[in-house]
Each structure stands twice: as structure tokens, then as C-alpha cells.
Coordinates of C-alpha atoms and ligand atoms in Angstrom, one line a residue:
Chain R
M1 CA -53.9 -22.8 4.5
G2 CA -56.6 -20.2 3.8
R3 CA -56.4 -17.4 6.4
V4 CA -57.8 -14.2 5.0
S5 CA -57.5 -10.7 6.4
L6 CA -58.8 -7.4 5.2
A7 CA -57.4 -4.3 6.8
G8 CA -59.0 -0.9 6.2
V9 CA -60.1 -1.8 2.7
S10 CA -61.8 0.9 0.7
K11 CA -62.7 1.1 -3.0
T12 CA -63.6 4.2 -5.0
Y13 CA -64.6 3.9 -8.6
G14 CA -64.3 6.5 -11.3
D15 CA -62.1 9.5 -12.2
P16 CA -61.4 12.2 -9.7
G17 CA -64.3 14.5 -9.5
Q18 CA -66.8 11.9 -10.6
T19 CA -66.3 9.1 -8.0
V20 CA -68.5 6.4 -6.5
T21 CA -67.4 5.0 -3.2
A22 CA -68.4 1.4 -3.1
L23 CA -66.7 0.4 0.1
T24 CA -65.1 2.2 3.1
N25 CA -62.8 0.9 5.7
V26 CA -63.7 -2.8 5.7
S27 CA -61.7 -4.9 8.1
F28 CA -62.3 -8.5 9.2
E29 CA -60.4 -11.8 9.4
L30 CA -61.3 -15.4 8.5
A31 CA -59.7 -18.4 10.0
D32 CA -58.6 -21.3 7.8
G33 CA -61.5 -23.4 6.6
E34 CA -64.1 -20.8 7.8
F35 CA -67.3 -20.4 5.9
C36 CA -68.2 -16.7 5.7
A37 CA -71.3 -15.1 4.3
I38 CA -71.3 -11.5 3.1
L39 CA -74.8 -10.2 3.6
G40 CA -76.2 -6.9 2.4
H41 CA -78.6 -5.1 0.0
S42 CA -77.8 -5.0 -3.6
G43 CA -75.4 -2.2 -4.4
C44 CA -73.7 -2.2 -1.0
G45 CA -70.4 -3.4 -2.5
K46 CA -70.5 -7.1 -2.1
T47 CA -69.3 -8.0 -5.5
T48 CA -66.6 -5.3 -5.3
L49 CA -65.4 -6.8 -2.1
L50 CA -65.2 -10.3 -3.7
N51 CA -63.5 -8.9 -6.8
M52 CA -60.8 -7.3 -4.7
V53 CA -60.1 -10.6 -2.8
A54 CA -60.0 -12.4 -6.2
G55 CA -57.5 -9.8 -7.4
F56 CA -59.7 -8.5 -10.3
E57 CA -59.8 -5.1 -8.7
T58 CA -57.3 -3.2 -6.6
P59 CA -58.3 -1.6 -3.3
S60 CA -58.1 2.2 -3.3
A61 CA -56.9 1.9 0.3
G62 CA -56.1 -0.8 2.8
I63 CA -54.7 -4.3 2.2
I64 CA -56.0 -7.8 1.7
R65 CA -53.8 -10.7 2.7
V66 CA -54.2 -14.4 2.2
E67 CA -51.9 -16.4 4.4
D68 CA -50.0 -13.2 5.1
Q69 CA -49.3 -12.7 1.4
P70 CA -50.8 -9.4 0.1
V71 CA -53.1 -10.0 -2.8
S72 CA -51.8 -8.3 -6.0
G73 CA -53.7 -10.0 -8.8
P74 CA -55.8 -13.0 -9.8
G75 CA -54.3 -16.4 -9.0
W76 CA -55.4 -20.0 -8.5
E77 CA -55.2 -19.7 -4.7
R78 CA -58.4 -17.6 -4.9
T79 CA -60.9 -18.9 -7.4
M80 CA -64.4 -17.5 -8.0
V81 CA -67.7 -19.1 -8.7
F82 CA -69.5 -16.3 -10.7
Q83 CA -73.1 -15.4 -10.5
D84 CA -73.6 -16.1 -14.2
Y85 CA -71.3 -19.2 -14.0
A86 CA -68.9 -17.9 -16.6
L87 CA -68.2 -21.3 -17.9
F88 CA -66.4 -21.6 -21.2
P89 CA -69.2 -22.3 -23.7
W90 CA -66.8 -23.9 -26.3
A91 CA -65.5 -26.4 -23.8
T92 CA -67.1 -29.5 -22.4
V93 CA -67.7 -30.0 -18.7
R94 CA -64.5 -32.0 -18.5
Q95 CA -62.5 -29.4 -20.4
N96 CA -63.9 -26.6 -18.2
V97 CA -62.9 -28.4 -15.0
A98 CA -59.5 -29.3 -16.4
F99 CA -58.6 -25.7 -17.5
G100 CA -57.0 -24.6 -14.3
L101 CA -55.1 -27.9 -14.1
E102 CA -53.7 -27.4 -17.6
M103 CA -52.6 -24.0 -16.5
K104 CA -50.8 -25.6 -13.6
K105 CA -49.0 -27.8 -16.2
L106 CA -50.1 -31.0 -14.5
P107 CA -49.5 -34.2 -16.6
A108 CA -52.5 -35.6 -18.4
D109 CA -53.1 -38.6 -16.1
A110 CA -52.9 -36.6 -12.9
R111 CA -55.2 -34.1 -14.5
A112 CA -57.8 -36.7 -15.4
A113 CA -57.8 -38.2 -11.9
I114 CA -58.4 -34.8 -10.3
V115 CA -61.1 -33.9 -12.8
D116 CA -62.8 -37.3 -12.2
H117 CA -62.7 -36.7 -8.5
H118 CA -64.3 -33.3 -8.7
L119 CA -66.9 -34.4 -11.2
D120 CA -67.8 -37.1 -8.7
L121 CA -67.8 -34.6 -5.9
V122 CA -70.4 -32.5 -7.6
E123 CA -72.2 -35.6 -9.0
L124 CA -71.7 -34.8 -12.7
T125 CA -69.7 -37.9 -13.7
G126 CA -72.2 -38.8 -16.4
F127 CA -72.2 -35.3 -18.0
A128 CA -68.4 -34.9 -18.6
D129 CA -68.7 -34.6 -22.3
R130 CA -71.7 -32.2 -22.5
Y131 CA -71.4 -28.6 -23.3
P132 CA -72.6 -26.0 -20.7
D133 CA -75.5 -25.1 -23.0
Q134 CA -76.8 -28.6 -22.7
L135 CA -77.0 -28.4 -18.9
S136 CA -79.6 -27.0 -16.4
G137 CA -78.8 -24.0 -14.3
G138 CA -78.1 -26.1 -11.2
M139 CA -75.8 -28.4 -13.2
R140 CA -73.9 -25.4 -14.6
Q141 CA -73.5 -24.1 -11.1
R142 CA -72.0 -27.4 -10.0
V143 CA -69.6 -27.4 -13.0
A144 CA -68.5 -23.9 -11.9
I145 CA -67.9 -25.1 -8.4
A146 CA -65.9 -28.1 -9.6
R147 CA -63.8 -25.9 -11.9
A148 CA -63.1 -23.5 -9.0
L149 CA -62.2 -26.3 -6.6
A150 CA -60.1 -28.4 -9.0
V151 CA -57.1 -26.2 -8.7
S152 CA -57.1 -26.6 -4.8
P153 CA -57.6 -22.9 -4.0
R154 CA -57.0 -21.6 -0.5
V155 CA -60.1 -19.5 -0.7
L156 CA -63.3 -20.2 -2.6
L157 CA -65.2 -17.0 -3.6
M158 CA -68.9 -17.3 -4.5
D159 CA -70.9 -14.3 -5.8
E160 CA -74.6 -14.9 -5.2
P161 CA -74.1 -18.4 -6.6
F162 CA -77.6 -19.6 -6.2
G163 CA -79.4 -16.3 -7.1
A164 CA -80.5 -17.5 -10.6
L165 CA -81.8 -20.9 -9.5
D166 CA -85.4 -21.8 -8.7
D167 CA -86.3 -22.4 -5.1
Q168 CA -86.1 -26.1 -5.0
T169 CA -82.8 -26.2 -6.8
R170 CA -81.4 -23.5 -4.6
R171 CA -82.3 -25.6 -1.5
Y172 CA -80.6 -28.6 -3.0
M173 CA -77.5 -26.7 -4.0
Q174 CA -77.1 -25.2 -0.6
E175 CA -77.1 -28.6 1.0
E176 CA -74.7 -29.8 -1.7
L177 CA -72.4 -26.9 -1.0
V178 CA -72.3 -27.8 2.7
R179 CA -71.7 -31.4 1.9
I180 CA -68.8 -30.6 -0.5
W181 CA -67.3 -28.1 1.9
R182 CA -67.4 -30.6 4.8
R183 CA -65.7 -33.2 2.6
E184 CA -63.1 -30.7 1.4
P185 CA -62.7 -28.0 4.0
K186 CA -61.8 -24.7 2.5
T187 CA -62.1 -21.0 3.4
V188 CA -65.3 -19.8 1.7
M189 CA -66.5 -16.3 1.1
L190 CA -70.1 -16.4 -0.2
V191 CA -72.0 -13.2 -1.1
T192 CA -75.7 -13.3 -0.6
H193 CA -78.7 -11.0 0.0
S194 CA -80.7 -13.9 1.6
I195 CA -80.7 -14.0 5.4
D196 CA -81.7 -17.6 5.3
E197 CA -78.9 -18.6 3.0
A198 CA -76.4 -16.8 5.3
I199 CA -77.6 -18.6 8.4
L200 CA -77.9 -22.0 6.7
L201 CA -74.4 -22.0 5.4
A202 CA -72.1 -19.8 7.3
D203 CA -69.9 -19.9 10.4
K204 CA -69.5 -16.1 10.2
I205 CA -71.8 -13.5 8.8
V206 CA -70.4 -10.1 7.7
V207 CA -73.3 -7.7 7.5
L208 CA -72.7 -4.7 5.2
S209 CA -74.6 -1.4 5.1
S210 CA -75.0 0.6 1.9
R211 CA -73.9 3.8 0.4
P212 CA -71.1 3.7 1.1
G213 CA -70.6 0.0 1.9
R214 CA -69.2 -0.4 5.4
I215 CA -69.3 -3.2 8.0
K216 CA -72.4 -3.0 10.1
Q217 CA -71.6 -6.1 12.2
V218 CA -69.7 -9.3 12.1
L219 CA -71.3 -12.2 13.9
S220 CA -70.6 -15.9 14.4
V221 CA -73.2 -18.5 13.9
D222 CA -72.9 -21.1 16.6
L223 CA -75.6 -23.4 15.4
E224 CA -74.9 -27.0 14.9
R225 CA -75.1 -28.5 11.3
P226 CA -77.2 -29.4 9.6
R227 CA -79.1 -26.4 10.6
D228 CA -82.7 -26.6 11.7
E229 CA -84.7 -23.7 10.3
D230 CA -87.4 -24.2 13.0
S231 CA -85.1 -24.1 16.0
P232 CA -85.6 -21.2 18.4
D233 CA -81.9 -20.2 18.0
Y234 CA -82.2 -20.1 14.2
L235 CA -85.4 -18.0 14.4
A236 CA -83.9 -15.7 16.9
L237 CA -80.8 -15.1 14.8
K238 CA -83.0 -14.6 11.7
R239 CA -85.1 -12.0 13.6
Y240 CA -82.0 -10.2 14.7
L241 CA -80.5 -10.1 11.2
R242 CA -83.8 -9.0 9.7
G243 CA -83.8 -6.1 12.3
L244 CA -80.3 -5.1 11.2
I245 CA -81.0 -5.2 7.5
H246 CA -84.4 -3.6 8.0
A247 CA -83.1 -0.7 9.9
E248 CA -80.9 -0.2 6.9
T249 CA -83.8 0.0 4.5
A250 CA -85.7 2.4 6.8
A251 CA -82.7 4.7 7.1
Chain X
M1 CA -95.8 -30.9 -40.2
S2 CA -98.1 -33.3 -42.0
G3 CA -100.3 -30.4 -42.8
A4 CA -98.6 -30.1 -46.2
A5 CA -100.0 -33.5 -47.3
A6 CA -103.2 -33.2 -45.4
G7 CA -104.9 -30.8 -47.9
T8 CA -104.4 -33.2 -50.9
A9 CA -106.2 -36.4 -51.6
V10 CA -103.2 -38.6 -50.5
P11 CA -104.5 -41.8 -48.9
V12 CA -103.6 -42.0 -45.3
I13 CA -101.8 -45.4 -45.7
L14 CA -99.2 -43.9 -48.0
P15 CA -96.0 -43.7 -46.0
A16 CA -94.3 -40.5 -45.1
R17 CA -92.0 -40.8 -48.1
R18 CA -94.4 -39.1 -50.5
A19 CA -95.1 -36.3 -48.0
N20 CA -91.4 -35.9 -47.8
W21 CA -90.6 -35.2 -51.5
Y22 CA -93.8 -33.3 -51.8
R23 CA -92.6 -31.0 -48.9
R24 CA -89.2 -30.6 -50.4
L25 CA -90.4 -29.7 -53.9
K26 CA -93.2 -27.5 -52.8
P27 CA -91.0 -24.3 -52.3
L28 CA -89.8 -24.7 -55.9
V29 CA -93.3 -24.4 -57.5
L30 CA -93.1 -20.7 -58.2
L31 CA -89.5 -20.9 -59.5
A32 CA -90.4 -23.7 -61.9
G33 CA -93.5 -21.7 -63.0
L34 CA -91.4 -18.7 -63.8
V35 CA -88.9 -20.7 -65.8
V36 CA -91.7 -22.2 -67.8
L37 CA -93.2 -18.7 -68.3
W38 CA -89.8 -17.4 -69.4
Q39 CA -89.5 -20.2 -71.9
L40 CA -92.9 -19.5 -73.3
V41 CA -92.2 -15.8 -73.6
C42 CA -89.0 -16.5 -75.5
L43 CA -90.7 -19.0 -77.7
L44 CA -94.0 -17.4 -78.5
W45 CA -94.2 -13.7 -77.6
L46 CA -90.7 -12.1 -78.2
P47 CA -90.2 -13.3 -81.8
R48 CA -93.6 -11.9 -82.7
L49 CA -92.7 -8.6 -81.1
D50 CA -89.3 -8.1 -82.8
R51 CA -86.7 -10.4 -84.1
Q52 CA -83.9 -8.3 -82.7
I53 CA -85.3 -8.1 -79.2
A54 CA -85.5 -11.9 -79.1
I55 CA -81.7 -12.0 -79.1
L56 CA -81.6 -10.0 -75.9
L57 CA -83.3 -12.6 -73.8
P58 CA -82.2 -16.2 -74.4
S59 CA -84.6 -18.9 -73.4
P60 CA -83.9 -21.4 -70.6
V61 CA -83.5 -24.3 -73.1
Q62 CA -81.0 -22.3 -75.1
L63 CA -79.1 -21.5 -71.9
A64 CA -78.9 -25.1 -70.9
S65 CA -77.5 -26.0 -74.3
T66 CA -75.0 -23.1 -74.1
A67 CA -73.9 -24.1 -70.6
G68 CA -73.4 -27.7 -71.7
K69 CA -71.2 -26.6 -74.6
L70 CA -69.2 -24.1 -72.4
I71 CA -68.6 -26.9 -69.9
A72 CA -67.7 -29.5 -72.5
T73 CA -65.2 -27.2 -74.2
G74 CA -63.7 -26.4 -70.8
E75 CA -64.2 -22.7 -71.3
L76 CA -66.5 -22.2 -68.3
P77 CA -64.4 -24.4 -65.9
H78 CA -61.3 -22.4 -67.0
H79 CA -62.9 -19.1 -66.2
L80 CA -64.5 -20.3 -63.0
A81 CA -61.1 -21.7 -61.8
D82 CA -59.4 -18.4 -62.4
S83 CA -62.0 -16.5 -60.5
L84 CA -61.9 -19.0 -57.6
R85 CA -58.2 -18.8 -57.5
R86 CA -58.2 -15.0 -57.2
E87 CA -60.9 -15.2 -54.5
A88 CA -58.7 -17.8 -52.6
V89 CA -55.5 -15.8 -52.9
A90 CA -57.2 -12.6 -51.7
F91 CA -58.9 -14.5 -48.8
A92 CA -55.6 -15.9 -47.7
L93 CA -54.2 -12.3 -47.5
A94 CA -57.4 -10.9 -45.9
L95 CA -57.1 -13.5 -43.1
W96 CA -54.4 -11.2 -41.6
A97 CA -57.3 -9.1 -40.6
V98 CA -58.1 -11.7 -37.9
P99 CA -54.9 -11.3 -35.8
L100 CA -55.0 -7.5 -36.4
G101 CA -58.6 -7.4 -35.3
I102 CA -57.8 -9.4 -32.2
A103 CA -54.9 -7.1 -31.4
M104 CA -57.0 -4.0 -31.9
G105 CA -59.7 -5.4 -29.7
W106 CA -57.3 -6.4 -26.9
W107 CA -54.7 -3.6 -26.7
R108 CA -56.0 -0.1 -26.4
G109 CA -52.8 1.4 -27.9
I110 CA -53.1 -0.6 -31.1
H111 CA -56.7 0.3 -31.4
Q112 CA -56.0 4.0 -30.9
Q113 CA -53.4 4.0 -33.8
F114 CA -55.2 1.7 -36.3
Y115 CA -58.7 2.8 -35.9
P116 CA -58.4 6.2 -37.6
V117 CA -56.6 4.5 -40.5
V118 CA -59.4 2.0 -40.8
E119 CA -62.1 4.6 -40.5
I120 CA -60.6 6.7 -43.4
L121 CA -60.1 3.7 -45.7
R122 CA -63.3 1.8 -45.0
P123 CA -65.9 4.1 -46.5
I124 CA -64.1 4.0 -49.9
P125 CA -65.8 1.3 -51.9
P126 CA -63.4 -1.3 -53.3
L127 CA -64.7 -0.5 -56.8
A128 CA -63.4 3.1 -56.4
W129 CA -59.9 1.6 -56.2
I130 CA -60.2 0.0 -59.7
P131 CA -58.8 2.8 -61.8
L132 CA -55.8 3.4 -59.5
S133 CA -55.2 -0.3 -59.1
I134 CA -55.1 -0.8 -62.9
L135 CA -52.4 1.8 -63.1
W136 CA -50.5 0.3 -60.2
F137 CA -50.8 -3.4 -61.1
G138 CA -51.9 -3.5 -64.8
L139 CA -54.6 -5.9 -65.9
G140 CA -54.7 -9.4 -64.4
D141 CA -54.5 -11.4 -61.3
V142 CA -52.7 -9.0 -58.9
Q143 CA -55.1 -6.1 -59.7
N144 CA -58.1 -8.3 -59.3
E145 CA -56.8 -9.8 -56.0
F146 CA -56.2 -6.4 -54.7
I147 CA -59.7 -5.3 -55.3
I148 CA -61.1 -8.5 -53.8
F149 CA -58.9 -8.1 -50.8
L150 CA -60.3 -4.7 -50.2
G151 CA -63.8 -6.1 -50.3
M152 CA -63.0 -8.7 -47.8
V153 CA -60.7 -7.1 -45.3
F154 CA -63.0 -4.6 -43.6
P155 CA -65.9 -7.0 -42.8
I156 CA -63.4 -9.5 -41.4
L157 CA -61.5 -6.9 -39.4
L158 CA -64.5 -5.1 -37.9
N159 CA -66.3 -8.4 -37.0
T160 CA -63.2 -9.7 -35.3
L161 CA -62.7 -6.5 -33.4
E162 CA -66.3 -6.4 -32.3
G163 CA -66.2 -10.1 -31.3
V164 CA -63.1 -9.5 -29.1
R165 CA -64.6 -6.4 -27.5
Q166 CA -67.8 -8.3 -26.6
V167 CA -66.1 -11.2 -24.9
D168 CA -67.7 -11.6 -21.5
R169 CA -65.4 -10.0 -18.9
N170 CA -66.0 -12.8 -16.4
L171 CA -64.7 -15.4 -18.8
I172 CA -61.4 -13.5 -18.9
R173 CA -61.5 -13.1 -15.1
A174 CA -62.2 -16.8 -14.6
A175 CA -59.3 -17.8 -16.9
R176 CA -57.0 -15.4 -15.2
S177 CA -57.8 -16.6 -11.7
L178 CA -57.4 -20.2 -12.9
G179 CA -53.8 -19.3 -13.9
A180 CA -53.9 -18.3 -17.5
G181 CA -51.2 -15.9 -18.7
E182 CA -51.7 -13.3 -21.5
A183 CA -50.8 -15.6 -24.4
V184 CA -53.0 -18.5 -23.2
L185 CA -55.8 -16.0 -22.5
L186 CA -55.7 -14.7 -26.1
R187 CA -55.4 -18.0 -27.8
R188 CA -57.7 -20.2 -25.6
V189 CA -60.3 -17.7 -24.3
V190 CA -60.5 -14.5 -26.4
L191 CA -60.1 -16.2 -29.8
K192 CA -62.5 -18.9 -28.9
A193 CA -65.1 -16.6 -27.4
A194 CA -64.9 -14.3 -30.5
L195 CA -64.9 -17.1 -33.0
P196 CA -68.6 -17.1 -33.8
Q197 CA -68.3 -13.4 -34.7
I198 CA -65.1 -14.0 -36.6
V199 CA -66.7 -16.7 -38.7
T200 CA -69.6 -14.3 -39.4
G201 CA -66.9 -11.8 -40.6
L202 CA -65.3 -14.4 -42.8
R203 CA -68.7 -15.2 -44.4
V204 CA -69.6 -11.6 -45.0
G205 CA -66.0 -11.0 -46.3
L206 CA -66.1 -13.8 -48.8
G207 CA -69.5 -12.5 -50.1
F208 CA -68.2 -9.0 -50.5
G209 CA -65.0 -10.3 -52.1
W210 CA -67.0 -12.3 -54.6
M211 CA -69.0 -9.2 -55.6
A212 CA -65.8 -7.1 -55.9
L213 CA -64.2 -9.9 -57.9
V214 CA -66.8 -9.7 -60.6
A215 CA -66.5 -6.0 -60.9
A216 CA -62.7 -6.2 -61.0
E217 CA -62.8 -8.8 -63.7
L218 CA -65.3 -6.9 -65.8
V219 CA -62.8 -4.2 -66.5
G220 CA -59.4 -5.5 -65.5
A221 CA -58.9 -9.1 -66.5
N222 CA -58.3 -11.4 -69.4
S223 CA -60.0 -14.4 -67.8
G224 CA -62.5 -15.2 -65.0
L225 CA -66.3 -15.1 -64.9
G226 CA -66.5 -11.3 -64.9
F227 CA -64.3 -11.2 -68.0
L228 CA -66.4 -14.0 -69.6
I229 CA -69.7 -12.1 -69.4
N230 CA -68.2 -8.8 -70.5
D231 CA -66.4 -10.4 -73.4
A232 CA -69.6 -12.1 -74.5
R233 CA -71.5 -8.8 -74.3
S234 CA -69.3 -7.3 -77.0
L235 CA -70.2 -10.3 -79.2
L236 CA -73.9 -10.0 -78.3
R237 CA -73.8 -13.5 -77.0
T238 CA -76.5 -13.0 -74.4
D239 CA -76.7 -16.7 -73.8
I240 CA -73.1 -16.8 -72.6
V241 CA -73.7 -13.6 -70.5
V242 CA -76.6 -15.2 -68.6
V243 CA -74.8 -18.6 -68.2
G244 CA -71.9 -16.6 -66.8
M245 CA -74.2 -14.7 -64.4
L246 CA -75.8 -18.0 -63.2
A247 CA -72.3 -19.5 -62.7
I248 CA -71.3 -16.5 -60.6
G249 CA -74.4 -16.9 -58.5
V250 CA -74.0 -20.7 -58.0
A251 CA -70.3 -20.3 -57.1
G252 CA -71.1 -17.6 -54.6
L253 CA -73.7 -19.8 -53.0
T254 CA -71.4 -22.7 -52.9
I255 CA -68.7 -20.7 -51.2
D256 CA -71.2 -19.6 -48.5
F257 CA -72.4 -23.2 -48.0
A258 CA -68.8 -24.3 -47.6
L259 CA -68.2 -21.7 -45.0
R260 CA -71.3 -22.6 -43.1
G261 CA -69.9 -26.2 -43.1
L262 CA -66.7 -24.8 -41.7
A263 CA -68.5 -22.9 -39.1
R264 CA -70.3 -26.1 -38.0
W265 CA -67.0 -27.8 -37.7
L266 CA -65.2 -24.9 -35.9
L267 CA -68.1 -24.1 -33.5
P268 CA -69.6 -27.4 -32.4
W269 CA -70.8 -25.8 -29.2
S270 CA -72.6 -23.0 -31.0
Q271 CA -75.0 -25.3 -32.7
Q272 CA -76.4 -26.5 -29.4
Q273 CA -78.3 -23.2 -29.1
G274 CA -79.4 -22.9 -32.7
G275 CA -76.0 -21.8 -34.0
R276 CA -75.4 -18.9 -36.4
Ligands
ADP301 N1 -66.7 -1.0 -12.3 C1 -67.5 -0.1 -11.7 N2 -67.4 1.2 -12.0 C2 -68.1 2.2 -11.3 N3 -68.9 1.9 -10.3 C3 -69.0 0.6 -9.9 C4 -68.3 -0.4 -10.6 N4 -68.7 -1.6 -10.0 C5 -69.5 -1.3 -9.0 N5 -69.8 0.0 -8.9 C6 -70.6 0.7 -8.0 O1 -70.2 0.3 -6.7 C7 -71.3 0.0 -5.9 C8 -71.3 -1.4 -5.3 O2 -71.5 -2.3 -6.4 P1 -71.4 -3.9 -6.2 O3 -70.1 -4.2 -5.6 O4 -71.7 -4.5 -7.5 O5 -72.6 -4.1 -5.2 P2 -73.4 -5.5 -4.9 O6 -72.6 -6.6 -5.4 O7 -73.5 -5.5 -3.4 O8 -74.7 -5.4 -5.5 C9 -72.6 0.3 -6.7 O9 -73.0 1.6 -6.4 C10 -72.1 0.3 -8.1 O10 -72.8 1.1 -9.0
MG302 MG1 -73.3 -8.1 -6.9

């Protein structure tokens, strides 16, 4: 359903002569239903990578495929949960979640059923008629997740989704995301600069190095869920990743 | 809060009702004082100064009686209606600036071609068009509407353009990835996102248009509030002049209130955060 492959993907911004190379030669593969975290310092090209998978940007070189189909533009099979939520402020929670279903030309009753299901999934049933401005940050984030999931994408893209939330809400939302993902398995690419977030959530961690962004290492996380932050394996992995990232800072 | 009533000797048991009208009327104290002063000046001081000068400043009481007569004879409503009709016709035409502004904000090629034209025409004040427009259209409705239109069109156009350019890029990306095509994107995302700024443009445009209207009617009309006050000037009927001026002010204010109501209705989400 949601296999993703990146082969030799590079991205250079700007006009010839005045260029910024954001990413060079990035290749990795994700199996269907795999939860992948992209980990790296800010400015190492994480958003660029996600934007290319979403189809918002075109790679300067290389190719991205989802289910063997080359990505050539935005589409419902790859939806994004933006860092700043990007909810439509003029639309209620229900209308936001329904937007993609309207675009798919679903009849009204089918649409309502799917919206209800996803509002239930993110536990916002009682807030369907609120406007985004009337919600807390965590609730907006959940609306954004429901909106992205409602169209049944093959791949869910999340750009530092919990960066703007306070500590407690972030914890809660991370658990929620795992709960939702286990109920509705889906290939996920989640960008983060938090080592803990990557280990807590992901099956696979892609570590990027900066300037220009390239893959430092891809590692699997073979810890059983829910993950215990005090287990020796968790701590060992965390120490290892910190070493990787830290070497980066020192260099 | 209750501080307004606290300073006075109002007994505590009196309910909030008194504090309420007190609070509402309090901002009008200076205004009322000035009107009274005006009346006294007209009644006591000016006549002693010079009989001729007294004619130049009618008193509030005199104005009220003149206004009553002008309304009763239907003269004031007639001129007001003509002015409002011209404003409305020009507004309907100037609304074309909204789609044009959206197109300019959205398609680079259209912006490229139209922007120089706009930039050359915009700095010419609408009033500077009056002589030429009288030659083109003669006196009357069309000439007036043309001038009003010129007053309205640039604020509407430029606010719409700016509103479209400032649409959050991620809103557009979100809509695209959820499957929105170009037409849907323009209608359901770009227009909606730019709407607060567009409404601001409409408000400013109506205000500019109203100013241009009076100027156009002063010199190029046989009816309307601008004509009324200029005509009264030649008869030295200063009372009619001032009543006409007040009517122009009240009508302008009413138009703005109406548009704010429209904004509240068009932008229900925008009020949640204090609105515009
Ligand atoms: N649209 C753009 N135009 C030019 N340079 C860009 C653009 N977007 C990102 N960059 C540059 O590419 C690099 C990676 O940016 P980004 O992908 O946003 O990193 P991250 O999300 O990891 O913080 C940065 O140096 C940034 O300045
Ligand atoms: Mg980023």
C-alpha cells in the first residue's frame, strides 16, 4: 500500500551561480506501514525532503517513488501534517476534515461517516463545529492529523508536528499518534530534531548530517512497544544517536 | 468597569442599569457641551459682533428646524437617494477590481502586464479627472459615477492583490495535497484566505468613493448632496449647507457600519480573534 523509495535524491535551491544545496544523494526505502523518523539538526534539509515526497518541490536529481509510481506533484496519496498546522481558519473542524473528501467527490453521507470516524479517532467529536482559532495547540494538531488521514493516504508526512506544543501535551500527542497509527497502520515519515521522539515513535530512524544534508546512517529500532524510556536498550540507542548527532555538532 | 460609577455618590444598592446609561452617555459630554457653546455663541455673541457675520454660522436650533423642513419637503431624501444611487452604481462597477486583484495576485504574467498600468493611473487623484470627465460625459450621473469609481477601484484592487499574495503558502499546499485543482483552490482557499483583506479594501474603497462623490457633485451634478450644499452656498443659505454636510457625514458613517456588519457576516471565523 505505502512503499516508499528514494533513489539518489538531491535538491539544490536558487539560480545558477547562487545556489544552496539542501540535500545530496539521499537513498532509502520504507516498507508498507513502516514508521520512519527523519532526525537531524535544523537546516539539514528535513523539510526539503518531506516537501519533495509530498510533491511540493521537485528533486534536482534522483527519483522518489511511492508504490513504484514516481512522485510528480501533490496528491491525496501523500498528505502532510504541517508544523504550523495549516488548518483553514474559515472552516470548522468538521469542514477542515471533510475538505479532502469533498475533493474526492464522495457523496455527503459517506463523507459524514468518514469525518465522524476520524474525529472519533483523534477524540475531537465534541469539537466538530468549532473554528481552529477556538482550539488549543494540541487540538489543532489533532485536527490536522484527522484531515490528513481522512483521505486514506498511502503515506502520512509530518513535519516536526509536536515542536510547538508544551512538554506534557507533546508526550500525550506522541502516545496518541502511536495509538492512531496502530489502529490504522500507515507508512509514516516524521521529521524531528528530538532523539527521544525518534526512538519513542519510529521503526526506522534516518539520521541526516548537515551542509549539505546527506544520510549519515539509517537504523532500525527493534524495541517493543510501548517503549520504555528507562530500559537499557533504549538508553543505549539514545547514547549512540547522541554520539552521532554530537559528532555532527563538533565537526 | 464599575469605576465609572464609583466616583459619584450613587448608592450601592442601585442596580447596574444606572451605571449602564451613565457609561454610555459619558463619552458624549464634551460633544454636548460644544453644541451648547455653539448655540450660545450664535445667540449672544455673533449678533453683537456683526449682523452679517451671524448669517455665516447658523445655530444648532436653526439647523434642526432646517433639517426638519428639508426632510418634510422631501428635498433632502431626494438628494441623498441620488448620491447613494451613484455610490452604489460605482461600487458595483468597482467590484470588478476583486477578480482582477485575485488574478494579479495569482498569475505572475497578469501581474506583470497590469501592474505598470495600475502604477501609472493610481497616483492621479480622482478629482484630477473631473475636468476631463465633464467633457467626456457631461454633467450628471455618468460623470459622477466615473469619478466615484476611480476613488474606489484602487483601494479595492490593491488590498485584494495584497491579500492574495499574503495567503499562507502551506494552506495552498495543504489544499493541493488534499486534491484541490486550480479552480477549487482559487475559489475555496485563496479567495477565503484573502477575504479579510478584501473586505478591508471594500471599506476603504467605499469611504474614498464617498469623498470623491461629494467633490464630483459639487461641480458636475444637478442633484445629490454635493450639489445641494454648493447650490445653497450661492443662495447664502448656510443652514442648508451645514445640514447637507452633516447628512454627508451621517450617510458615510452608515455605509461604513453596514460594511462592518457585512464583514461580520462574511467572516464569522475572523471575529474569534478580535476580528477586523
Ligand atoms: N525555498 C528555499 N529556497 C532556498 N533555500 C532553501 C529553501 N528552502 C530551504 N532552503 C535551504 O535549504 C536548507 C535546508 O532547509 P530545510 O529543508 O528547511 O531544513 P530543516 O527542515 O532540516 O530545518 C537550508 O539551508 C535552507 O536555508
Ligand atoms: Mg524544517
